[in-house]
Short mmCIF file of C-alpha atoms in Angstrom, two decimals:
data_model
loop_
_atom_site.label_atom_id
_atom_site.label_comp_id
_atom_site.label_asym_id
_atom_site.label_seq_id
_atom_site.Cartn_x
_atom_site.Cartn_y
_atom_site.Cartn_z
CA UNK A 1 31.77 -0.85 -21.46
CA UNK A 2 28.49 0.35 -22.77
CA UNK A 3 26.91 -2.93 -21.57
CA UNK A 4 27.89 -2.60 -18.37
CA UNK A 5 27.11 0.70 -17.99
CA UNK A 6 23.44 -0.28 -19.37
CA UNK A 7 23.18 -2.83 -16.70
CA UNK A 8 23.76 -0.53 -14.19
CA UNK A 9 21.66 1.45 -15.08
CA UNK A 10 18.94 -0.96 -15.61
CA UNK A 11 20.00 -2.58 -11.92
CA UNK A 12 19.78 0.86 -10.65
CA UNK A 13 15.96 1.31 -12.38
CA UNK A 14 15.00 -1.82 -10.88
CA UNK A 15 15.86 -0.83 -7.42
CA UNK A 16 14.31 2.26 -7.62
CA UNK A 17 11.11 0.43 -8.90
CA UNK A 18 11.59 -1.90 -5.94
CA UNK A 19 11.69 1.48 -3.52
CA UNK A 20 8.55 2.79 -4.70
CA UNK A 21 6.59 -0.30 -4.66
CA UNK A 22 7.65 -0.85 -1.09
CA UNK A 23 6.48 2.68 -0.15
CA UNK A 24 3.19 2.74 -2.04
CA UNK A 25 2.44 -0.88 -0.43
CA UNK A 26 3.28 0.51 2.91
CA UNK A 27 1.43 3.71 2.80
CA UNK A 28 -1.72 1.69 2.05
CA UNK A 29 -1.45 -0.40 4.56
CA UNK A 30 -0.29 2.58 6.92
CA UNK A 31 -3.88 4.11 6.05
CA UNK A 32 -5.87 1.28 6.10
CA UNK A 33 -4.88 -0.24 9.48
CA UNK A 34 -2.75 2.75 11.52
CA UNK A 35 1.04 3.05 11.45
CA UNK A 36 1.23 1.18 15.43
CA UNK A 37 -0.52 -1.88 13.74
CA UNK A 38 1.48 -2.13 10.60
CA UNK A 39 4.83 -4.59 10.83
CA UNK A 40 7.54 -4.36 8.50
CA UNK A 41 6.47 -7.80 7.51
CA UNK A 42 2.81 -7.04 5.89
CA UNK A 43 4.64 -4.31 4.19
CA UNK A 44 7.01 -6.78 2.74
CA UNK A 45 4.43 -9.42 1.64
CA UNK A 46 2.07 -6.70 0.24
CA UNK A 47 5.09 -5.77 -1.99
CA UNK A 48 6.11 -9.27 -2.68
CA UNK A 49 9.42 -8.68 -1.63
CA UNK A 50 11.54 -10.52 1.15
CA UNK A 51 11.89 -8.92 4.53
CA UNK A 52 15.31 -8.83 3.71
CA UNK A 53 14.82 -6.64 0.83
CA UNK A 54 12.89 -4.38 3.01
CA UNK A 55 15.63 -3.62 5.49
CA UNK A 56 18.09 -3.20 2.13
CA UNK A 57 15.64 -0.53 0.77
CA UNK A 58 14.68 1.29 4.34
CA UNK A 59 16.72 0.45 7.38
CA UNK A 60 13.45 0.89 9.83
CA UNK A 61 10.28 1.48 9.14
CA UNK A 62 9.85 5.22 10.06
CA UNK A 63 12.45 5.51 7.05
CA UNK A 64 9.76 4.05 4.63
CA UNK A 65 7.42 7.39 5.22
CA UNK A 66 10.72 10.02 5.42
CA UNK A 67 13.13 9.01 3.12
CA UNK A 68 12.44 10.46 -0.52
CA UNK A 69 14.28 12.00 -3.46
CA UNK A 70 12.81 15.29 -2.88
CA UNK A 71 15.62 17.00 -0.64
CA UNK A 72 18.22 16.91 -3.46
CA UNK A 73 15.55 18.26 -6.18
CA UNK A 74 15.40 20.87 -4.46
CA UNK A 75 19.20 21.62 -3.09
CA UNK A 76 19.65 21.64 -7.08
CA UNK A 77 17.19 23.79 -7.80
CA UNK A 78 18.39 25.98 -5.48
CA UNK A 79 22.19 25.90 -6.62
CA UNK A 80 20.59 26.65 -10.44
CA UNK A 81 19.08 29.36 -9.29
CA UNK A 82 20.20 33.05 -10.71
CA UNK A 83 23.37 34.97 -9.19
CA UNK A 84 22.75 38.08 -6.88
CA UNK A 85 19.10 36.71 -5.97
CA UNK A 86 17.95 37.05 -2.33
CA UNK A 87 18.30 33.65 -0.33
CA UNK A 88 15.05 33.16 0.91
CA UNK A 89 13.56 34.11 -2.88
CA UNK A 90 15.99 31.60 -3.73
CA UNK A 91 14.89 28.90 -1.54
CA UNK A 92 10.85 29.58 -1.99
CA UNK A 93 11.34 29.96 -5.98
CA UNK A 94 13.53 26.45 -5.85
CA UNK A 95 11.28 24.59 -3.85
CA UNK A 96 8.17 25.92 -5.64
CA UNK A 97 9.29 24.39 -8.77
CA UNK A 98 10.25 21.46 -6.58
CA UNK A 99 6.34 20.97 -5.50
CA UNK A 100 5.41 21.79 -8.89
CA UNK A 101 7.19 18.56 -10.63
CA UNK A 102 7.01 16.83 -7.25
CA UNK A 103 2.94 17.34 -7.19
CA UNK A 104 2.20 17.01 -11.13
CA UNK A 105 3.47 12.95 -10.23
CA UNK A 106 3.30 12.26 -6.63
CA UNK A 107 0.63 13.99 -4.86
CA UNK A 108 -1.58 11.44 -3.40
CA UNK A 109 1.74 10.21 -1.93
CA UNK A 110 3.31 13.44 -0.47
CA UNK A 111 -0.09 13.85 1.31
CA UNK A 112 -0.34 10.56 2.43
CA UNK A 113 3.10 10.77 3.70
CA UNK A 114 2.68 14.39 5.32
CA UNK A 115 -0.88 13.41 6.92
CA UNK A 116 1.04 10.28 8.48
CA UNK A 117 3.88 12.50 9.94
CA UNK A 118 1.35 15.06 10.97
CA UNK A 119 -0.63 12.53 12.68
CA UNK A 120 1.45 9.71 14.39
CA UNK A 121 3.54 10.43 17.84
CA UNK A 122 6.54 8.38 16.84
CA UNK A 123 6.84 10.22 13.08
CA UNK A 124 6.12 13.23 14.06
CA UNK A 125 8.44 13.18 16.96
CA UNK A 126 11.47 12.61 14.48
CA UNK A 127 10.06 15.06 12.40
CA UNK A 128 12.56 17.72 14.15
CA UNK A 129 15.74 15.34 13.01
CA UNK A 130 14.39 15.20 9.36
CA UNK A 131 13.97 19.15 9.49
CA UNK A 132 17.21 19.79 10.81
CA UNK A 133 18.95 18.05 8.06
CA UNK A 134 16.70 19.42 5.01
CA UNK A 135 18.11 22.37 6.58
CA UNK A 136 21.48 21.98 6.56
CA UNK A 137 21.10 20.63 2.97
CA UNK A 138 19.40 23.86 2.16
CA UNK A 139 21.99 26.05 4.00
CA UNK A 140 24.91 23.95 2.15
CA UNK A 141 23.18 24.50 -1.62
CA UNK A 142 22.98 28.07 -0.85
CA UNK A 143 26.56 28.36 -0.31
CA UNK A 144 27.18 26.29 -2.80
CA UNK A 145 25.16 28.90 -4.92
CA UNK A 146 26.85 31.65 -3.43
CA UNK A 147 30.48 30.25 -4.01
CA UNK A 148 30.91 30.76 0.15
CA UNK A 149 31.12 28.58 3.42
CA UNK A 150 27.73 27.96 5.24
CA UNK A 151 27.79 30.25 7.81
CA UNK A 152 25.08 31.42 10.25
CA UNK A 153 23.04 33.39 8.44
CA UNK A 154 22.43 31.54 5.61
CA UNK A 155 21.42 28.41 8.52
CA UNK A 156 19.02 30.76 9.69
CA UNK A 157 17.36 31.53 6.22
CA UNK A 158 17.45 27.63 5.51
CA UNK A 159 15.87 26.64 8.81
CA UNK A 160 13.72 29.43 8.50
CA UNK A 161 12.32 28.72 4.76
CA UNK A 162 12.65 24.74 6.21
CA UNK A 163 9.94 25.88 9.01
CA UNK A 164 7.95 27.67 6.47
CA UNK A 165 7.85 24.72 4.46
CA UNK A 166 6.83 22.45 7.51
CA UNK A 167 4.23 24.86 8.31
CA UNK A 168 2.45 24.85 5.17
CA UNK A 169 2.72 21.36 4.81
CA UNK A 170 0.87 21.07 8.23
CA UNK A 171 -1.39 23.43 7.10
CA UNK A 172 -2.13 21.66 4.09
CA UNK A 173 -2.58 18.13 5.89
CA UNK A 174 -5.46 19.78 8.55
CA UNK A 175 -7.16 21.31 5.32
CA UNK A 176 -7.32 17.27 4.57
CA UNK A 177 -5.47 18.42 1.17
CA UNK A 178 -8.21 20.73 0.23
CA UNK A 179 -6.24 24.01 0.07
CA UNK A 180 -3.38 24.61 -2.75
CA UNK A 181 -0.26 23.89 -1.50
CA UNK A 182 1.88 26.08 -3.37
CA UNK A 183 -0.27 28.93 -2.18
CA UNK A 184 0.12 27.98 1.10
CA UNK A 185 3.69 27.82 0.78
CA UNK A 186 3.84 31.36 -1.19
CA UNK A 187 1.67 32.40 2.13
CA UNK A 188 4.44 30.98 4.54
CA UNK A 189 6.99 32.70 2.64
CA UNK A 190 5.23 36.21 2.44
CA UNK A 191 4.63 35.79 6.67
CA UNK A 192 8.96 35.39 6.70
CA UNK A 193 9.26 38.11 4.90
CA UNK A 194 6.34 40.13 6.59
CA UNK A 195 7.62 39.07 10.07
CA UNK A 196 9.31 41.83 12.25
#
């Protein structure tokens, strides 16, 4: 039993090792020769894997710059957080910590990543999709949190902090990375809150 569980565990490591390489191969070549110009197949021979393998990883290649493990960080962040505490404090404090461990590893990618979105028509035109459903994560944790059903208020506050977040992402991209994101997130947050 223990064996098998180990294996999975290893098969599951080696997957997610196999994820990551794909992604950092891609984003190179993404940034090297544009988005338009890179095929699925360069990624997959930079990474040494088959295109096969790819398409088992990422099922297009959009997905290779969107999909990460960052949305469920921070729904569980935000389900940890304390009893009684405002929602959108909720969501800012959660995702906060989220950039925080999220940054401390991963920051030359999430800017890479961002700056790509930010800058190529056929990401950034999906971008509203991707938004949408880091929303309704966000709306569902909260509920979660609050031991209720999503309704629309807490979809507002989600899509609202979800905006926020885009913003100062955006924000942090045209600064070419120079400004601190979580200080340009606190600053998103504060213009919610401020907004009448």
């Amino acid at each position: 039993m223990t064996n098998q569980a180990g294996r999975g565990g290893l098969r599951e490591q080696r997957k997610a090792h196999t994820r990551r390489t794909i992604q950092e191969h891609a984003l190179k070549l993404f940034l090297g020769q544009g988005y338009d110009a890179t095929t699925v197949e360069q990624i997959a021979a930079a990474a040494g894997v088959s295109h096969m393998t790819f398409f088992r990883h990422f099922p297009t290649k959009e997905a290779v710059v969107e999909d990460d493990d960052y949305d469920p960080l921070i729904a569980d962040l935000v389900r940890a957080r304390p009893d009684g505490e405002d929602p959108l404090e909720a969501l800012r404090a959660a995702l906060l910590t989220g950039l925080d461990a999220v940054l401390a590893t991963d920051r030359d990618a999430v800017y890479a990543r961002t700056r790509l979105v930010v800058t190529t028509p056929a990401l950034r035109a999906r971008q509203w999709h991707n938004t949408a459903a880091t929303g309704d994560l966000l709306a569902t944790a909260l509920a979660e949190r609050e031991r209720r059903p999503v309704d629309l208020r807490l979809r507002v506050i989600a899509a609202a902090a979800t905006a926020a977040l885009t913003t100062a992402l955006t924000a942090w991209v045209e600064g070419e990375g120079a400004d601190d994101l979580r200080s340009l997130v606190d600053q998103a947050f504060a213009a919610l809150r401020t907004a009448d």
